Amino acid sequence: MDRARSITDGLQTNVARNVAALMARGELDQMQLAALSLVAQKAISNVVNGRNGCRIDILAAIAYALGVAPSLLLMPPEMLPTGIRNLD
């Protein structure tokens, strides 16, 4: 696996974990997040399950619906700010 692919896979994993954790914290299911973010439920499912990458506009819509900056979704859990670090 080349370096770029490894980085991309890591970011995709971070996004999936952080979105799932924020959904759990807010007691949101995929349909509710889809309605709040105006993103299709299938796209939410792909993000949460780490499939098919994620376009930047979808990442931003999901982040804002969850009340965080899009950049926070990309961060590894151990690098998150203290106030949201313990998402799991």
C-alpha positions as semicolon CSV with decimal commas, in nm:
position;residue;x (nm);y (nm);z (nm)
1;M;0,000;0,000;0,000
2;D;0,145;0,337;-0,088
3;R;0,179;0,624;0,159
4;A;-0,107;0,835;0,017
5;R;-0,350;0,545;0,037
6;S;-0,243;0,471;0,393
7;I;-0,305;0,833;0,496
8;T;-0,643;0,835;0,322
9;D;-0,747;0,512;0,492
10;G;-0,646;0,654;0,830
11;L;-0,849;0,971;0,776
12;Q;-1,149;0,769;0,659
13;T;-1,126;0,558;0,976
14;N;-1,105;0,871;1,193
15;V;-1,410;1,023;1,026
16;A;-1,610;0,701;1,063
17;R;-1,524;0,665;1,432
18;N;-1,582;1,030;1,516
19;V;-1,914;1,057;1,331
20;A;-2,042;0,735;1,491
21;A;-1,934;0,853;1,837
22;L;-2,092;1,198;1,794
23;M;-2,412;1,037;1,671
24;A;-2,418;0,816;1,980
25;R;-2,349;1,113;2,207
26;G;-2,638;1,303;2,050
27;E;-2,858;0,992;2,041
28;L;-2,898;1,030;1,665
29;D;-2,957;0,752;1,420
30;Q;-2,855;0,771;1,054
31;M;-3,196;0,891;0,939
32;Q;-3,197;1,173;1,193
33;L;-2,845;1,283;1,097
34;A;-2,944;1,267;0,731
35;A;-3,238;1,499;0,799
36;L;-3,027;1,742;1,003
37;S;-2,741;1,751;0,754
38;L;-2,947;1,729;0,433
39;V;-2,723;1,440;0,329
40;A;-2,869;1,114;0,200
41;Q;-2,893;0,835;0,457
42;K;-2,690;0,609;0,224
43;A;-2,406;0,863;0,229
44;I;-2,425;0,875;0,610
45;S;-2,408;0,495;0,617
46;N;-2,103;0,496;0,389
47;V;-1,927;0,750;0,613
48;V;-2,006;0,567;0,938
49;N;-1,896;0,236;0,789
50;G;-1,579;0,381;0,633
51;R;-1,684;0,304;0,276
52;N;-1,621;0,500;-0,045
53;G;-1,447;0,802;0,106
54;C;-1,634;1,123;0,168
55;R;-1,665;1,441;-0,035
56;I;-1,571;1,760;0,146
57;D;-1,923;1,907;0,116
58;I;-2,071;1,597;0,278
59;L;-1,809;1,604;0,553
60;A;-1,888;1,971;0,622
61;A;-2,266;1,917;0,627
62;I;-2,233;1,624;0,868
63;A;-1,992;1,812;1,093
64;Y;-2,212;2,119;1,119
65;A;-2,519;1,902;1,187
66;L;-2,322;1,740;1,471
67;G;-2,211;2,079;1,603
68;V;-1,838;2,046;1,535
69;A;-1,590;2,187;1,285
70;P;-1,523;1,958;0,988
71;S;-1,154;1,940;1,078
72;L;-1,239;1,770;1,408
73;L;-1,389;1,473;1,225
74;L;-1,054;1,408;1,057
75;M;-0,854;1,397;1,378
76;P;-0,748;1,079;1,554
77;P;-0,943;1,045;1,880
78;E;-0,633;1,097;2,093
79;M;-0,575;1,438;1,929
80;L;-0,927;1,572;1,982
81;P;-0,971;1,868;2,215
82;T;-1,039;1,768;2,574
83;G;-1,405;1,869;2,565
84;I;-1,486;1,609;2,299
85;R;-1,196;1,364;2,336
86;N;-1,391;1,089;2,512
87;L;-1,647;1,028;2,241
88;D;-1,665;0,651;2,279
